Short mmCIF file of C-alpha atoms in Angstrom, two decimals:
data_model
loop_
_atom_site.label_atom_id
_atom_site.label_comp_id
_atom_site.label_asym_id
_atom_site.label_seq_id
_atom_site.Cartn_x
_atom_site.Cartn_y
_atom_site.Cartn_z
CA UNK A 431 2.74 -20.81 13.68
CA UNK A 432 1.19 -17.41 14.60
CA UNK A 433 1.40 -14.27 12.49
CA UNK A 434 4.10 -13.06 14.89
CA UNK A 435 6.90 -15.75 14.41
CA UNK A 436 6.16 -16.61 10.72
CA UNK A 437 4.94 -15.10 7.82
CA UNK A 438 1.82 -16.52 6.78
CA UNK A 439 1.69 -17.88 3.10
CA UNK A 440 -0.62 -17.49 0.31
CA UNK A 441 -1.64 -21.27 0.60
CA UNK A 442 -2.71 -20.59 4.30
CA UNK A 443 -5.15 -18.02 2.61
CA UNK A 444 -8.02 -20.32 1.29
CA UNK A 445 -8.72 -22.18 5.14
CA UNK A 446 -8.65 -18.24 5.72
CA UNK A 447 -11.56 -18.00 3.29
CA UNK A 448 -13.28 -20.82 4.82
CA UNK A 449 -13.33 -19.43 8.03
CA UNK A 450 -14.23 -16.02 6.83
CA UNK A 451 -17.23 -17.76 5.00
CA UNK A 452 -18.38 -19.73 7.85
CA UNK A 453 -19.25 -16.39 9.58
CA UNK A 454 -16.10 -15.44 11.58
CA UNK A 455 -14.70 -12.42 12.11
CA UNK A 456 -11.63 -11.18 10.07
CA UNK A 457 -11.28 -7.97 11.83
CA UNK A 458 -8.72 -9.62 14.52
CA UNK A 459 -6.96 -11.56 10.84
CA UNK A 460 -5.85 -8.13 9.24
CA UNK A 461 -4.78 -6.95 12.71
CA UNK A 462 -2.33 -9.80 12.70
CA UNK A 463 -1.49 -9.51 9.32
CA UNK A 464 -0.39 -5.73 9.60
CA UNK A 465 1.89 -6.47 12.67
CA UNK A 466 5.22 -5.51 12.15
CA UNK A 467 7.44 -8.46 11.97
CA UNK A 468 11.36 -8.21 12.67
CA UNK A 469 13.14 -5.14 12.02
CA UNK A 470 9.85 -4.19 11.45
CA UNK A 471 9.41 -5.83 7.91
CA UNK A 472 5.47 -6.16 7.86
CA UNK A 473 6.62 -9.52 5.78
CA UNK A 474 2.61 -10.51 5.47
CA UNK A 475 1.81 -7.23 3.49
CA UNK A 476 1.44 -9.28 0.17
CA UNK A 477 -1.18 -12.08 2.01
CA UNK A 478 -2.72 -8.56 3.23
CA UNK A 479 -3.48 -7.50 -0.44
CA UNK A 480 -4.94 -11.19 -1.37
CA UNK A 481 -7.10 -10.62 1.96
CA UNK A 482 -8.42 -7.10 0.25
CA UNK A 483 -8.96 -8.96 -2.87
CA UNK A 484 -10.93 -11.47 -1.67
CA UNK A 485 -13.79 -9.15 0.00
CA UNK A 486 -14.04 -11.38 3.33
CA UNK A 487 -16.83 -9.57 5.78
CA UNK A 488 -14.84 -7.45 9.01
CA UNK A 489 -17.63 -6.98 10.88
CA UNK A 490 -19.12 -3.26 12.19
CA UNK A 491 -16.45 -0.91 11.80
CA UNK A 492 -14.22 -3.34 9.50
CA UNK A 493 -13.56 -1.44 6.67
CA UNK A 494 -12.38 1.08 8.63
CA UNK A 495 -9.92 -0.57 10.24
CA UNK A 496 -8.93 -2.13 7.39
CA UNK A 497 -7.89 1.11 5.71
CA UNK A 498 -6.41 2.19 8.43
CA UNK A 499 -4.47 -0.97 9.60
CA UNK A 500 -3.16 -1.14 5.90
CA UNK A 501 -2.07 2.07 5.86
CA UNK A 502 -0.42 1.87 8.93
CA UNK A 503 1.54 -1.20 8.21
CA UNK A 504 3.00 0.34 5.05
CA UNK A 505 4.15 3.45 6.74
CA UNK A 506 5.48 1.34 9.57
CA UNK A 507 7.64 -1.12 7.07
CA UNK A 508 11.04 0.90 7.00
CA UNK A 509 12.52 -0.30 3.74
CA UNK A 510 10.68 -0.78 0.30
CA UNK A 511 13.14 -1.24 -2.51
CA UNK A 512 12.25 -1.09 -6.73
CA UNK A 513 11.27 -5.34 -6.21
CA UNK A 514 8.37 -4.76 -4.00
CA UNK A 515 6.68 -1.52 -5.84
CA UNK A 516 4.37 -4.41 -7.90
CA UNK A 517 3.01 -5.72 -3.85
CA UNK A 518 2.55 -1.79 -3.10
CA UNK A 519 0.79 -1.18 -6.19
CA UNK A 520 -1.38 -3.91 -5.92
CA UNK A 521 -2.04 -3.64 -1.86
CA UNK A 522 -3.26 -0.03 -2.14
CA UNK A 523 -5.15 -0.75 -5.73
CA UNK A 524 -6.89 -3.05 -3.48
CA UNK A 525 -7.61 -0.74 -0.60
CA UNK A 526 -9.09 1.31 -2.81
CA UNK A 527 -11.25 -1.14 -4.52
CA UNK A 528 -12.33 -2.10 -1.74
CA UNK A 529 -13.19 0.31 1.13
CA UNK A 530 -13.20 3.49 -1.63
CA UNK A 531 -10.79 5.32 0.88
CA UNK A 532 -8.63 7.13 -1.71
CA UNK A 533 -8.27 9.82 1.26
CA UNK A 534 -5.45 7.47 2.95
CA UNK A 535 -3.59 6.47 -0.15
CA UNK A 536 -3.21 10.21 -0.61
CA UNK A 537 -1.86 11.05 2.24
CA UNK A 538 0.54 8.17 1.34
CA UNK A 539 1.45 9.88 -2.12
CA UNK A 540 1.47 13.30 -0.33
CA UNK A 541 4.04 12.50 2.59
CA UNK A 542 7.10 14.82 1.61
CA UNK A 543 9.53 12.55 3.72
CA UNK A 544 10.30 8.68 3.62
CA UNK A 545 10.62 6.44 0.93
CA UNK A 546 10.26 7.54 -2.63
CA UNK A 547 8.65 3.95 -3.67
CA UNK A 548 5.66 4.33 -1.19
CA UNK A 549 4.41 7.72 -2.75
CA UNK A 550 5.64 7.17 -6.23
CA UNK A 551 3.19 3.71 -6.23
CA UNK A 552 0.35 5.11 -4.23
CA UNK A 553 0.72 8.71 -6.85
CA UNK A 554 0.12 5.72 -9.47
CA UNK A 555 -2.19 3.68 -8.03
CA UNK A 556 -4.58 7.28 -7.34
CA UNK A 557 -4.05 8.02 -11.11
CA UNK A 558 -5.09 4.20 -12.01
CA UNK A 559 -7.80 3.87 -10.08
CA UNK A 560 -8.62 7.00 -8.30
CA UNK A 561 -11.58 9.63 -9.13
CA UNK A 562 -11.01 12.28 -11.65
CA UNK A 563 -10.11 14.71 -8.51
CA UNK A 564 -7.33 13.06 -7.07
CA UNK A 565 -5.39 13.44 -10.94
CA UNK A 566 -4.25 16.82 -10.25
CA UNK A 567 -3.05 16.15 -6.37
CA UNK A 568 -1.58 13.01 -7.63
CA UNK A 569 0.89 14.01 -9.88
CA UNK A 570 1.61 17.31 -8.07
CA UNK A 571 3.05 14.26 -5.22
CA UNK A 572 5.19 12.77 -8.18
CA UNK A 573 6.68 15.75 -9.43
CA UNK A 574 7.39 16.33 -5.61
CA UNK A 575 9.02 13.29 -5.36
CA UNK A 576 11.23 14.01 -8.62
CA UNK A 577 12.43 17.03 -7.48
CA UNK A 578 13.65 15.99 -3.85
CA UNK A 579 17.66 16.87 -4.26
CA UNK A 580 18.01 14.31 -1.16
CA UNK A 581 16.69 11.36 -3.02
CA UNK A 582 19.13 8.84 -4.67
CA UNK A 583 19.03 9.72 -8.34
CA UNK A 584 17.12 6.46 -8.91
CA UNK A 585 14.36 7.40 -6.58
CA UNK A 586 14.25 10.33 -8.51
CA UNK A 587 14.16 8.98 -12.28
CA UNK A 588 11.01 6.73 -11.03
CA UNK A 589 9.18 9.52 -9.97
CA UNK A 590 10.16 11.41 -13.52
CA UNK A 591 9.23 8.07 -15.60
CA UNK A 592 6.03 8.24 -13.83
CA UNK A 593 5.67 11.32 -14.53
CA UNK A 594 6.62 11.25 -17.89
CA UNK A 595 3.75 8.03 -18.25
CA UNK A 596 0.83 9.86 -16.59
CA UNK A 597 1.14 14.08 -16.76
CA UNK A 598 0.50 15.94 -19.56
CA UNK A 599 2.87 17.89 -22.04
CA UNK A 600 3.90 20.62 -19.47
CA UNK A 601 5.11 18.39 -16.62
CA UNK A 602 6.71 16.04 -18.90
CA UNK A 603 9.17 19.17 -19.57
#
């Protein structure tokens, strides 16, 4: 099966490994992975954040395209409910563990349209694992997202709760 008529699983990721560690290439892998699926659902994002984890080599110009692939493939995926914000979480903690590239998760938290769960978890992830200057910028995207009048009023409670969790006493009121 190719990445374009079936998801690939986690247990396909260790002959993944193998191959990466024999020398290969994995810059043509995390293309494949971050190809949209049907109705574009993007349905290998999870294997993409075990593929981050595992620090496999991309060749010249791989982290690059990593971050950007990634990125890419989340804005792409047109529905994220309240089950997947754990895989979001830990796809862009990843991404930024591993290429350092906080600049494209922040334009993720920052985006002032689409779906509350991708900037809610990348505002988090930036305040998790971010540097001290992304804080501010950060939860100036969360208190964004709690005060969109368009959102569902459980898209807005998240961002609040998160809110609540991370900002200090005057944006908790």
């Amino acid at each position: 099966a190719t990445p374009e008529t079936y998801p690939i699983s986690l247990h396909d990721a260790l002959p993944i490994s193998r191959w990466v560690l024999a020398g290969n290439d994995a810059t043509p892998l995390v293309r494949a992975l971050c190809r949209p699926g049907p109705l574009r659902g993007y349905w290998n994002l999870p294997l993409m954040s075990e593929v981050l984890a595992d620090g496999a080599r991309l060749g010249p110009k791989g982290e690059q395209i990593l971050a950007d692939a990634t990125v890419a493939a989340v804005r792409g995926r047109l529905t994220f409910g309240p089950q997947d914000a754990p895989m979001l979480y830990r796809l862009l903690g990843q991404l930024i563990i591993r290429t350092g590239r906080t600049d494209v998760v922040l334009g993720l938290a920052a985006r002032r349209r689409g779906q509350v769960v991708k900037a809610v978890e990348a505002a988090r992830v930036l305040l998790d694992l971010g540097p001290a200057g992304t804080r501010e910028v950060a939860l100036a995207a969360l208190g964004r997202q709690a005060q969109r009048r368009r959102l569902p009023l459980e898209g807005r409670c998240w961002a609040l709760q998160c809110l609540a969790a991370y900002g200090d006493a005057s944006q908790r009121s």
